[in-house]
């Protein structure tokens, strides 16, 4: 039976790497899929991993009808066996509903990858809807680590190395940005609550 599967985890836990691995495994068996992404760190229309792997993808803009796109591809004679959706947290609730329709009405597997909560520990709308609709939710087993060595469970936004808790929900950044820019860091709950990043901890020593 086709499934809508949500692979979730913090930043830096290998979500995009797994998405690329699933794509590789299926394409090696002669299957063809559509890859959607939104606001990838490598730029528009890219699915990239922090390990340096990159592949082309369809940029799923906020007004795109994902179900309609797949139907149009099939009607034009394209073979579509599955969907991979990276950065699924950035999709709207309506777009997640469209992915469920791809599974139920077209009989295709959909593999969605994303983080569940933002830098304020609030659910992204796309992730919330995936939790509500997914046939299966898989927590990534590669654990990201806080600077203290504990398991990282929270995503923090930083500006100049200092953690911030206000601002737009979506600001594209990366864990490898210079400290003066908007960046992100994964923290354990204790240090997220204390707003203690690796930079602020180093200054306190």
mmCIF file of C-alpha atoms in Angstrom:
data_model
loop_
_atom_site.group_PDB
_atom_site.id
_atom_site.type_symbol
_atom_site.label_atom_id
_atom_site.label_comp_id
_atom_site.label_asym_id
_atom_site.label_seq_id
_atom_site.Cartn_x
_atom_site.Cartn_y
_atom_site.Cartn_z
ATOM 1 C CA UNK A 1 0.000 0.000 0.000
ATOM 2 C CA UNK A 2 1.315 3.483 -0.824
ATOM 3 C CA UNK A 3 2.170 5.651 2.175
ATOM 4 C CA UNK A 4 2.726 9.228 3.203
ATOM 5 C CA UNK A 5 5.829 8.971 5.375
ATOM 6 C CA UNK A 6 7.197 11.872 7.436
ATOM 7 C CA UNK A 7 10.885 11.663 8.350
ATOM 8 C CA UNK A 8 11.484 14.207 11.093
ATOM 9 C CA UNK A 9 14.389 15.400 13.187
ATOM 10 C CA UNK A 10 16.374 18.454 14.171
ATOM 11 C CA UNK A 11 18.702 20.249 11.820
ATOM 12 C CA UNK A 12 21.960 18.448 11.139
ATOM 13 C CA UNK A 13 20.536 14.944 11.666
ATOM 14 C CA UNK A 14 20.812 13.742 8.068
ATOM 15 C CA UNK A 15 17.307 14.321 6.659
ATOM 16 C CA UNK A 16 18.446 15.578 3.255
ATOM 17 C CA UNK A 17 21.138 12.902 3.076
ATOM 18 C CA UNK A 18 18.488 10.222 3.613
ATOM 19 C CA UNK A 19 16.246 11.857 0.995
ATOM 20 C CA UNK A 20 19.107 11.670 -1.510
ATOM 21 C CA UNK A 21 19.792 8.051 -0.552
ATOM 22 C CA UNK A 22 16.162 7.073 -1.093
ATOM 23 C CA UNK A 23 16.230 8.789 -4.486
ATOM 24 C CA UNK A 24 19.445 6.955 -5.414
ATOM 25 C CA UNK A 25 18.124 3.555 -4.343
ATOM 26 C CA UNK A 26 14.889 3.886 -6.280
ATOM 27 C CA UNK A 27 16.351 5.399 -9.424
ATOM 28 C CA UNK A 28 18.954 2.601 -9.464
ATOM 29 C CA UNK A 29 16.022 0.160 -9.757
ATOM 30 C CA UNK A 30 14.567 1.981 -12.738
ATOM 31 C CA UNK A 31 11.958 3.951 -10.797
ATOM 32 C CA UNK A 32 11.399 7.634 -11.474
ATOM 33 C CA UNK A 33 10.306 10.173 -8.925
ATOM 34 C CA UNK A 34 9.555 13.856 -8.558
ATOM 35 C CA UNK A 35 11.632 15.729 -6.003
ATOM 36 C CA UNK A 36 10.102 18.820 -4.410
ATOM 37 C CA UNK A 37 11.914 21.215 -2.116
ATOM 38 C CA UNK A 38 11.431 24.695 -0.667
ATOM 39 C CA UNK A 39 14.103 27.209 0.338
ATOM 40 C CA UNK A 40 17.048 24.819 0.224
ATOM 41 C CA UNK A 41 20.378 26.217 1.427
ATOM 42 C CA UNK A 42 21.911 25.557 -2.010
ATOM 43 C CA UNK A 43 19.364 27.763 -3.776
ATOM 44 C CA UNK A 44 16.124 27.478 -5.708
ATOM 45 C CA UNK A 45 15.349 24.127 -7.268
ATOM 46 C CA UNK A 46 18.045 22.227 -5.375
ATOM 47 C CA UNK A 47 18.053 19.411 -2.832
ATOM 48 C CA UNK A 48 21.344 19.466 -0.969
ATOM 49 C CA UNK A 49 22.979 17.705 1.934
ATOM 50 C CA UNK A 50 25.555 19.153 4.291
ATOM 51 C CA UNK A 51 27.816 16.309 3.123
ATOM 52 C CA UNK A 52 28.092 18.153 -0.196
ATOM 53 C CA UNK A 53 25.628 16.112 -2.284
ATOM 54 C CA UNK A 54 23.256 18.093 -4.505
ATOM 55 C CA UNK A 55 20.561 17.169 -7.030
ATOM 56 C CA UNK A 56 18.005 19.070 -9.076
ATOM 57 C CA UNK A 57 14.530 19.482 -7.624
ATOM 58 C CA UNK A 58 11.255 21.273 -8.284
ATOM 59 C CA UNK A 59 10.880 24.410 -6.179
ATOM 60 C CA UNK A 60 7.522 24.082 -4.419
ATOM 61 C CA UNK A 61 6.463 27.705 -4.188
ATOM 62 C CA UNK A 62 3.743 28.774 -1.765
ATOM 63 C CA UNK A 63 1.080 28.843 -4.505
ATOM 64 C CA UNK A 64 2.019 25.583 -6.237
ATOM 65 C CA UNK A 65 -0.588 22.832 -6.450
ATOM 66 C CA UNK A 66 1.592 19.774 -5.842
ATOM 67 C CA UNK A 67 -1.152 17.303 -6.730
ATOM 68 C CA UNK A 68 -1.917 19.208 -9.918
ATOM 69 C CA UNK A 69 1.767 19.270 -10.853
ATOM 70 C CA UNK A 70 2.082 15.495 -10.537
ATOM 71 C CA UNK A 71 -1.126 14.882 -12.477
ATOM 72 C CA UNK A 72 0.117 17.149 -15.287
ATOM 73 C CA UNK A 73 3.438 15.266 -15.411
ATOM 74 C CA UNK A 74 1.626 11.931 -15.736
ATOM 75 C CA UNK A 75 -0.760 13.287 -18.385
ATOM 76 C CA UNK A 76 2.255 14.451 -20.409
ATOM 77 C CA UNK A 77 3.590 10.904 -20.432
ATOM 78 C CA UNK A 78 6.179 11.242 -17.681
ATOM 79 C CA UNK A 79 6.719 8.237 -15.472
ATOM 80 C CA UNK A 80 6.173 9.056 -11.798
ATOM 81 C CA UNK A 81 6.624 6.262 -9.262
ATOM 82 C CA UNK A 82 7.096 8.240 -6.035
ATOM 83 C CA UNK A 83 7.602 11.701 -4.551
ATOM 84 C CA UNK A 84 10.371 13.008 -2.329
ATOM 85 C CA UNK A 85 9.658 16.268 -0.510
ATOM 86 C CA UNK A 86 12.481 17.964 1.377
ATOM 87 C CA UNK A 87 12.071 20.968 3.700
ATOM 88 C CA UNK A 88 8.449 19.883 4.062
ATOM 89 C CA UNK A 89 8.032 22.044 7.159
ATOM 90 C CA UNK A 90 7.884 25.085 4.868
ATOM 91 C CA UNK A 91 4.878 23.798 2.915
ATOM 92 C CA UNK A 92 1.383 25.029 3.688
ATOM 93 C CA UNK A 93 -1.232 22.829 5.316
ATOM 94 C CA UNK A 94 -3.082 22.772 1.982
ATOM 95 C CA UNK A 95 0.015 21.487 0.193
ATOM 96 C CA UNK A 96 0.359 18.666 2.720
ATOM 97 C CA UNK A 97 -3.269 17.776 1.990
ATOM 98 C CA UNK A 98 -2.304 17.649 -1.687
ATOM 99 C CA UNK A 99 0.481 15.177 -0.881
ATOM 100 C CA UNK A 100 -2.057 12.980 0.908
ATOM 101 C CA UNK A 101 -4.172 13.075 -2.258
ATOM 102 C CA UNK A 102 -1.161 11.926 -4.282
ATOM 103 C CA UNK A 103 -0.978 8.853 -2.040
ATOM 104 C CA UNK A 104 -4.711 8.138 -1.888
ATOM 105 C CA UNK A 105 -5.816 9.058 -5.415
ATOM 106 C CA UNK A 106 -2.703 8.334 -7.503
ATOM 107 C CA UNK A 107 -1.328 5.412 -5.492
ATOM 108 C CA UNK A 108 2.184 6.848 -5.132
ATOM 109 C CA UNK A 109 4.493 6.747 -2.119
ATOM 110 C CA UNK A 110 5.396 10.181 -0.732
ATOM 111 C CA UNK A 111 8.506 10.589 1.417
ATOM 112 C CA UNK A 112 8.500 13.940 3.242
ATOM 113 C CA UNK A 113 11.461 15.255 5.228
ATOM 114 C CA UNK A 114 11.475 18.151 7.654
ATOM 115 C CA UNK A 115 12.009 19.565 11.094
ATOM 116 C CA UNK A 116 8.986 19.707 13.353
ATOM 117 C CA UNK A 117 9.483 22.900 15.360
ATOM 118 C CA UNK A 118 10.958 26.321 14.682
ATOM 119 C CA UNK A 119 13.467 28.353 16.699
ATOM 120 C CA UNK A 120 10.671 29.285 19.116
ATOM 121 C CA UNK A 121 9.791 25.582 19.687
ATOM 122 C CA UNK A 122 6.496 26.111 17.808
ATOM 123 C CA UNK A 123 5.268 23.633 15.201
ATOM 124 C CA UNK A 124 5.655 24.605 11.565
ATOM 125 C CA UNK A 125 2.245 24.434 9.828
ATOM 126 C CA UNK A 126 3.544 21.905 7.290
ATOM 127 C CA UNK A 127 4.968 19.663 9.997
ATOM 128 C CA UNK A 128 1.835 19.912 12.090
ATOM 129 C CA UNK A 129 -0.295 18.805 9.156
ATOM 130 C CA UNK A 130 2.100 15.958 8.380
ATOM 131 C CA UNK A 131 1.838 14.741 11.958
ATOM 132 C CA UNK A 132 -1.940 14.815 11.589
ATOM 133 C CA UNK A 133 -2.062 13.023 8.223
ATOM 134 C CA UNK A 134 1.022 10.834 7.792
ATOM 135 C CA UNK A 135 0.606 7.077 7.588
ATOM 136 C CA UNK A 136 3.957 6.757 9.320
ATOM 137 C CA UNK A 137 6.281 9.118 11.199
ATOM 138 C CA UNK A 138 9.946 8.186 11.403
ATOM 139 C CA UNK A 139 12.313 9.955 13.796
ATOM 140 C CA UNK A 140 15.787 10.096 12.294
ATOM 141 C CA UNK A 141 18.206 7.888 14.188
ATOM 142 C CA UNK A 142 21.326 10.001 13.551
ATOM 143 C CA UNK A 143 21.309 12.236 16.611
ATOM 144 C CA UNK A 144 22.546 15.792 16.296
ATOM 145 C CA UNK A 145 24.541 16.970 19.304
ATOM 146 C CA UNK A 146 24.399 20.129 21.372
ATOM 147 C CA UNK A 147 27.700 21.918 22.011
ATOM 148 C CA UNK A 148 27.659 20.366 25.517
ATOM 149 C CA UNK A 149 27.615 16.839 24.080
ATOM 150 C CA UNK A 150 24.002 16.057 24.979
ATOM 151 C CA UNK A 151 21.439 15.010 22.371
ATOM 152 C CA UNK A 152 20.187 18.079 20.506
ATOM 153 C CA UNK A 153 16.403 18.337 20.463
ATOM 154 C CA UNK A 154 15.785 22.017 19.667
ATOM 155 C CA UNK A 155 16.629 24.376 16.804
ATOM 156 C CA UNK A 156 17.964 27.795 17.754
ATOM 157 C CA UNK A 157 18.282 30.891 15.570
ATOM 158 C CA UNK A 158 21.326 33.036 16.219
ATOM 159 C CA UNK A 159 22.407 36.531 15.225
ATOM 160 C CA UNK A 160 26.006 37.360 15.966
ATOM 161 C CA UNK A 161 26.247 34.121 17.916
ATOM 162 C CA UNK A 162 23.426 35.144 20.262
ATOM 163 C CA UNK A 163 20.185 33.193 20.354
ATOM 164 C CA UNK A 164 17.038 35.093 19.337
ATOM 165 C CA UNK A 165 13.434 34.094 20.035
ATOM 166 C CA UNK A 166 11.521 36.674 18.008
ATOM 167 C CA UNK A 167 11.140 37.250 14.297
ATOM 168 C CA UNK A 168 9.695 35.692 11.173
ATOM 169 C CA UNK A 169 9.163 31.941 11.387
ATOM 170 C CA UNK A 170 11.069 31.300 8.148
ATOM 171 C CA UNK A 171 14.469 32.902 7.604
ATOM 172 C CA UNK A 172 16.763 30.764 5.490
ATOM 173 C CA UNK A 173 20.146 30.199 7.078
ATOM 174 C CA UNK A 174 22.539 27.397 7.893
ATOM 175 C CA UNK A 175 24.516 25.958 10.755
ATOM 176 C CA UNK A 176 27.737 26.965 8.985
ATOM 177 C CA UNK A 177 27.002 30.683 8.538
ATOM 178 C CA UNK A 178 29.486 33.263 9.932
ATOM 179 C CA UNK A 179 28.563 34.309 13.457
ATOM 180 C CA UNK A 180 27.662 37.865 12.392
ATOM 181 C CA UNK A 181 24.902 36.571 10.096
ATOM 182 C CA UNK A 182 21.604 34.870 10.814
ATOM 183 C CA UNK A 183 22.437 31.270 11.537
ATOM 184 C CA UNK A 184 21.091 28.209 13.271
ATOM 185 C CA UNK A 185 22.379 25.913 15.968
ATOM 186 C CA UNK A 186 20.987 22.737 17.470
ATOM 187 C CA UNK A 187 20.784 22.675 21.258
ATOM 188 C CA UNK A 188 19.590 20.399 24.015
ATOM 189 C CA UNK A 189 16.425 21.555 25.782
ATOM 190 C CA UNK A 190 18.323 22.801 28.820
ATOM 191 C CA UNK A 191 20.571 25.126 26.841
ATOM 192 C CA UNK A 192 17.738 26.219 24.555
ATOM 193 C CA UNK A 193 15.755 27.256 27.639
ATOM 194 C CA UNK A 194 18.807 29.121 28.943
ATOM 195 C CA UNK A 195 19.496 30.624 25.481
ATOM 196 C CA UNK A 196 23.060 29.417 25.760
ATOM 197 C CA UNK A 197 24.712 28.834 22.392
ATOM 198 C CA UNK A 198 28.230 27.582 21.791
ATOM 199 C CA UNK A 199 29.386 31.193 21.307
ATOM 200 C CA UNK A 200 27.817 32.510 24.496
ATOM 201 C CA UNK A 201 29.093 29.492 26.428
ATOM 202 C CA UNK A 202 32.648 30.154 25.189
ATOM 203 C CA UNK A 203 32.408 33.786 26.305
ATOM 204 C CA UNK A 204 31.222 32.701 29.752
ATOM 205 C CA UNK A 205 34.267 30.515 30.317
#
